PDB file of C-alpha atoms in Angstrom:
ATOM      1  CA  ALA A   1      97.117  87.964 107.278  1.00 62.00           C
ATOM      2  CA  ALA A   2      95.895  86.398 104.061  1.00 65.00           C
ATOM      3  CA  GLY A   3      92.988  88.283 102.532  1.00 64.00           C
ATOM      4  CA  PHE A   4      91.007  85.095 102.014  1.00 62.00           C
ATOM      5  CA  PHE A   5      91.492  84.000 105.634  1.00 71.00           C
ATOM      6  CA  PHE A   6      91.044  87.324 107.365  1.00 74.00           C
ATOM      7  CA  PHE A   7      88.373  87.565 110.009  1.00 76.00           C
ATOM      8  CA  GLY A   8      87.609  89.256 113.287  1.00 79.00           C
ATOM      9  CA  GLY A   9      85.157  91.586 114.960  1.00 82.00           C
ATOM     10  CA  GLY A  10      83.759  94.579 113.097  1.00 83.00           C
ATOM     11  CA  GLN A  11      85.889  96.973 115.137  1.00 84.00           C
ATOM     12  CA  LEU A  12      88.868  95.886 113.025  1.00 84.00           C
ATOM     13  CA  VAL A  13      87.787  97.941 110.025  1.00 85.00           C
ATOM     14  CA  ASP A  14      86.646 100.809 112.253  1.00 89.00           C
ATOM     15  CA  GLU A  15      90.078 101.054 113.847  1.00 90.00           C
ATOM     16  CA  VAL A  16      92.108 100.170 110.742  1.00 92.00           C
ATOM     17  CA  PRO A  17      89.976 101.087 107.703  1.00 91.00           C
ATOM     18  CA  PHE A  18      90.662  99.630 104.281  1.00 88.00           C
ATOM     19  CA  ASP A  19      92.639 101.996 102.088  1.00 89.00           C
ATOM     20  CA  PRO A  20      90.465 103.213  99.188  1.00 87.00           C
ATOM     21  CA  TYR A  21      93.627 104.093  97.262  1.00 84.00           C
ATOM     22  CA  MET A  22      94.585 100.404  97.086  1.00 84.00           C
ATOM     23  CA  PRO A  23      91.707  98.698  95.253  1.00 77.00           C
ATOM     24  CA  TRP A  24      92.230  95.392  93.486  1.00 71.00           C
ATOM     25  CA  VAL A  25      95.550  94.648  95.141  1.00 74.00           C
ATOM     26  CA  PHE A  26      96.301  90.942  95.040  1.00 73.00           C
ATOM     27  CA  MET A  27     100.072  90.789  95.398  1.00 74.00           C
ATOM     28  CA  GLY A  28     100.710  92.928  98.456  1.00 80.00           C
ATOM     29  CA  GLU A  29      97.399  92.999 100.288  1.00 82.00           C
ATOM     30  CA  GLU A  30      98.635  90.489 102.870  1.00 84.00           C
ATOM     31  CA  LEU A  31     101.618  92.678 103.722  1.00 88.00           C
ATOM     32  CA  ALA A  32      99.481  95.835 103.792  1.00 90.00           C
ATOM     33  CA  PHE A  33      96.852  94.228 106.054  1.00 88.00           C
ATOM     34  CA  THR A  34      99.364  92.563 108.335  1.00 90.00           C
ATOM     35  CA  ILE A  35     101.702  95.486 108.966  1.00 93.00           C
ATOM     36  CA  ARG A  36      98.830  97.925 109.483  1.00 94.00           C
ATOM     37  CA  PHE A  37      96.898  95.721 111.919  1.00 92.00           C
ATOM     38  CA  TRP A  38     100.038  94.650 113.778  1.00 92.00           C
ATOM     39  CA  THR A  39     101.352  98.209 114.215  1.00 94.00           C
ATOM     40  CA  HIS A  40      97.877  99.230 115.445  1.00 93.00           C
ATOM     41  CA  GLY A  41      98.258  96.674 118.245  1.00 91.00           C
ATOM     42  CA  PHE A  42      96.304  93.704 116.933  1.00 89.00           C
ATOM     43  CA  ASP A  43      97.894  90.287 117.387  1.00 86.00           C
ATOM     44  CA  ILE A  44      97.805  87.981 114.378  1.00 83.00           C
ATOM     45  CA  HIS A  45      97.298  84.246 114.745  1.00 80.00           C
ATOM     46  CA  ARG A  46      97.182  81.340 112.367  1.00 75.00           C
ATOM     47  CA  PRO A  47      96.039  77.739 112.733  1.00 74.00           C
ATOM     48  CA  ALA A  48      98.723  75.137 113.451  1.00 72.00           C
ATOM     49  CA  ALA A  49      97.771  73.378 110.204  1.00 76.00           C
ATOM     50  CA  ASP A  50      96.747  74.728 106.812  1.00 76.00           C
ATOM     51  CA  VAL A  51      92.954  74.735 106.645  1.00 80.00           C
ATOM     52  CA  VAL A  52      92.330  77.071 103.693  1.00 76.00           C
ATOM     53  CA  ARG A  53      94.168  77.423 100.393  1.00 73.00           C
ATOM     54  CA  HIS A  54      93.976  79.075  97.017  1.00 71.00           C
ATOM     55  CA  GLU A  55      92.971  76.926  94.087  1.00 72.00           C
ATOM     56  CA  TYR A  56      94.844  78.488  91.193  1.00 70.00           C
ATOM     57  CA  VAL A  57      94.388  75.639  88.730  1.00 75.00           C
ATOM     58  CA  ARG A  58      90.756  76.007  87.701  1.00 73.00           C
ATOM     59  CA  SER A  59      89.686  76.840  84.205  1.00 76.00           C
ATOM     60  CA  GLU A  60      85.944  77.016  84.877  1.00 80.00           C
ATOM     61  CA  HIS A  61      86.105  80.092  87.176  1.00 77.00           C
ATOM     62  CA  PRO A  62      87.969  83.353  86.680  1.00 75.00           C
ATOM     63  CA  LYS A  63      90.807  84.246  88.965  1.00 74.00           C
ATOM     64  CA  PHE A  64      90.879  87.558  90.798  1.00 71.00           C
ATOM     65  CA  TRP A  65      93.077  89.338  88.277  1.00 72.00           C
ATOM     66  CA  GLU A  66      90.921  88.051  85.403  1.00 76.00           C
ATOM     67  CA  SER A  67      87.824  89.600  86.969  1.00 76.00           C
ATOM     68  CA  VAL A  68      89.471  93.051  86.863  1.00 76.00           C
ATOM     69  CA  THR A  69      90.105  92.553  83.158  1.00 75.00           C
ATOM     70  CA  MET A  70      86.469  91.518  82.635  1.00 77.00           C
ATOM     71  CA  ILE A  71      85.168  94.626  84.432  1.00 79.00           C
ATOM     72  CA  PHE A  72      87.275  97.034  82.404  1.00 78.00           C
ATOM     73  CA  SER A  73      87.297  95.083  79.107  1.00 78.00           C
ATOM     74  CA  LYS A  74      91.026  95.602  78.630  1.00 78.00           C
ATOM     75  CA  ALA A  75      93.435  92.675  78.605  1.00 77.00           C
ATOM     76  CA  SER A  76      96.227  94.466  80.492  1.00 79.00           C
ATOM     77  CA  MET A  77      94.001  96.300  82.977  1.00 79.00           C
ATOM     78  CA  TYR A  78      94.980  94.312  86.075  1.00 79.00           C
ATOM     79  CA  ASN A  79      98.686  94.938  85.428  1.00 80.00           C
ATOM     80  CA  ASP A  80      97.952  98.611  84.725  1.00 81.00           C
ATOM     81  CA  VAL A  81      96.067  98.949  88.008  1.00 79.00           C
ATOM     82  CA  VAL A  82      98.779  97.162  90.004  1.00 80.00           C
ATOM     83  CA  SER A  83     101.567  99.313  88.570  1.00 81.00           C
ATOM     84  CA  TYR A  84      99.517 102.373  89.474  1.00 78.00           C
ATOM     85  CA  ILE A  85      98.766 101.225  93.045  1.00 81.00           C
ATOM     86  CA  LEU A  86     102.036  99.494  94.003  1.00 84.00           C
ATOM     87  CA  PRO A  87     103.773 102.785  94.932  1.00 85.00           C
ATOM     88  CA  ARG A  88     101.145 103.144  97.662  1.00 87.00           C
ATOM     89  CA  LEU A  89     102.335  99.898  99.262  1.00 88.00           C
ATOM     90  CA  HIS A  90     105.921 101.167  99.090  1.00 86.00           C
ATOM     91  CA  LEU A  91     104.821 104.412 100.751  1.00 87.00           C
ATOM     92  CA  LEU A  92     102.987 102.456 103.455  1.00 90.00           C
ATOM     93  CA  VAL A  93     106.011 100.352 104.442  1.00 89.00           C
ATOM     94  CA  ARG A  94     108.309 103.385 104.130  1.00 87.00           C
ATOM     95  CA  SER A  95     110.327 101.812 101.369  1.00 85.00           C
ATOM     96  CA  LYS A  96     113.227 103.686  99.864  1.00 80.00           C
ATOM     97  CA  HIS A  97     111.727 102.783  96.470  1.00 74.00           C
ATOM     98  CA  VAL A  98     108.590 104.955  96.564  1.00 68.00           C
ATOM     99  CA  ILE A  99     107.725 106.052  93.045  1.00 66.00           C
ATOM    100  CA  THR A 100     105.076 108.596  92.210  1.00 63.00           C
ATOM    101  CA  HIS A 101     103.399 109.021  88.860  1.00 58.00           C
ATOM    102  CA  GLY A 102     103.510 112.806  89.061  1.00 57.00           C
ATOM    103  CA  GLN A 103     100.532 115.045  88.521  1.00 51.00           C
ATOM    104  CA  GLN A 104     100.213 114.713  84.763  1.00 53.00           C
ATOM    105  CA  SER A 105      96.433 114.769  85.043  1.00 51.00           C
ATOM    106  CA  ASN A 106      93.668 115.348  87.559  1.00 55.00           C
ATOM    107  CA  ALA A 107      93.911 111.697  88.639  1.00 59.00           C
ATOM    108  CA  VAL A 108      94.946 110.868  92.195  1.00 65.00           C
ATOM    109  CA  ASP A 109      98.511 109.574  92.525  1.00 72.00           C
ATOM    110  CA  PRO A 110      98.334 106.778  95.162  1.00 74.00           C
ATOM    111  CA  GLY A 111     102.094 106.927  95.752  1.00 75.00           C
ATOM    112  CA  ALA A 112     101.946 110.639  96.587  1.00 75.00           C
ATOM    113  CA  GLU A 113      98.602 110.790  98.425  1.00 79.00           C
ATOM    114  CA  ALA A 114      98.985 111.188 102.211  1.00 85.00           C
ATOM    115  CA  LEU A 115      98.368 107.962 104.144  1.00 90.00           C
ATOM    116  CA  GLY A 116      96.445 109.589 106.999  1.00 90.00           C
ATOM    117  CA  SER A 117      94.252 107.005 108.727  1.00 91.00           C
ATOM    118  CA  TYR A 118      95.391 104.387 106.177  1.00 93.00           C
ATOM    119  CA  GLY A 119      98.967 104.361 107.459  1.00 94.00           C
ATOM    120  CA  LEU A 120     100.814 102.389 110.080  1.00 94.00           C
ATOM    121  CA  GLY A 121      99.717 102.388 113.696  1.00 94.00           C
ATOM    122  CA  THR A 122     101.594 103.788 116.664  1.00 93.00           C
ATOM    123  CA  ASN A 123     101.393 100.779 118.999  1.00 93.00           C
ATOM    124  CA  ARG A 124     104.290  98.846 117.454  1.00 93.00           C
ATOM    125  CA  THR A 125     107.082  99.854 115.104  1.00 93.00           C
ATOM    126  CA  ARG A 126     107.584  99.109 111.439  1.00 92.00           C
ATOM    127  CA  ASP A 127     111.165  98.022 112.183  1.00 92.00           C
ATOM    128  CA  ASN A 128     110.041  95.498 114.811  1.00 93.00           C
ATOM    129  CA  PHE A 129     107.475  94.109 112.374  1.00 93.00           C
ATOM    130  CA  PHE A 130     110.160  93.404 109.771  1.00 93.00           C
ATOM    131  CA  LYS A 131     112.465  91.935 112.442  1.00 93.00           C
ATOM    132  CA  LEU A 132     109.632  89.717 113.683  1.00 91.00           C
ATOM    133  CA  VAL A 133     108.862  88.291 110.237  1.00 90.00           C
ATOM    134  CA  TYR A 134     112.523  88.243 109.071  1.00 92.00           C
ATOM    135  CA  MET A 135     111.801  90.395 106.022  1.00 92.00           C
ATOM    136  CA  ASP A 136     113.973  92.982 104.301  1.00 91.00           C
ATOM    137  CA  PHE A 137     111.445  94.729 102.056  1.00 87.00           C
ATOM    138  CA  ASP A 138     113.913  96.979 100.260  1.00 86.00           C
ATOM    139  CA  GLY A 139     116.447  94.144  99.961  1.00 88.00           C
ATOM    140  CA  HIS A 140     113.792  91.842  98.453  1.00 87.00           C
ATOM    141  CA  SER A 141     114.566  89.057 100.893  1.00 91.00           C
ATOM    142  CA  SER A 142     112.856  87.096 103.612  1.00 92.00           C
ATOM    143  CA  ARG A 143     113.208  83.810 105.405  1.00 92.00           C
ATOM    144  CA  THR A 144     111.199  81.761 107.828  1.00 90.00           C
ATOM    145  CA  PRO A 145     111.709  83.042 111.364  1.00 90.00           C
ATOM    146  CA  SER A 146     113.528  80.555 113.604  1.00 89.00           C
ATOM    147  CA  TRP A 147     110.869  81.007 116.303  1.00 87.00           C
ATOM    148  CA  TYR A 148     108.277  79.858 113.759  1.00 85.00           C
ATOM    149  CA  GLU A 149     110.333  76.900 112.497  1.00 87.00           C
ATOM    150  CA  TYR A 150     110.589  75.557 116.043  1.00 87.00           C
ATOM    151  CA  SER A 151     106.959  76.289 117.011  1.00 84.00           C
ATOM    152  CA  GLN A 152     108.001  78.887 119.558  1.00 85.00           C
ATOM    153  CA  THR A 153     106.357  82.102 120.605  1.00 85.00           C
ATOM    154  CA  PRO A 154     107.737  85.178 118.834  1.00 87.00           C
ATOM    155  CA  PRO A 155     110.242  87.172 120.909  1.00 87.00           C
ATOM    156  CA  GLN A 156     108.477  89.225 123.575  1.00 87.00           C
ATOM    157  CA  SER A 157     110.691  92.236 122.865  1.00 85.00           C
ATOM    158  CA  LEU A 158     109.238  92.489 119.360  1.00 83.00           C
ATOM    159  CA  ARG A 159     105.606  91.892 120.383  1.00 81.00           C
ATOM    160  CA  LEU A 160     105.312  94.488 123.124  1.00 79.00           C
ATOM    161  CA  LEU A 161     102.853  97.306 122.679  1.00 78.00           C
ATOM    162  CA  GLU A 162     104.643 100.605 122.900  1.00 69.00           C
ATOM    163  CA  GLN A 163     103.676 104.044 124.051  1.00 60.00           C
ATOM    164  CA  ASN A 164     103.320 106.150 120.890  1.00 54.00           C
ATOM    165  CA  VAL A 165     106.142 105.074 118.580  1.00 52.00           C
ATOM    166  CA  ALA A 166     105.268 107.428 115.703  1.00 52.00           C
TER     167      ALA A 166
END
């Protein structure tokens, strides 16, 4: 679910609240949104044709990552924030590559902070999500699902709601 094309009823954020430990995530927010909503039992749909897109080539308006730099007045701030928050995404998807920053200060370590209500749901499994979208997160690979290429419905066995899969 692309962050710029994400919409639904207000109960979405009541049932699957945004994670306050993942602010300013640009690369990864789609995966975080999608896997959390899907495992909580929400179905995700997209139009048959592209109707919205990013316009990256525009010099007259700042891009998302440039706005973070403007707020904090530090050229590398967006990259600093992403490197600090990215372990949280790895924790969320149960990656074998979770890295924590350690408690070197009083600051919260997003990669070590418990997920609690910001974690995956119990209506569908993480493994079925990755099978459905043909993604190997730890292997850094993905491909277009054959069901998608041929305009078919995703396999029923992967879409079923389950009884408490946690």
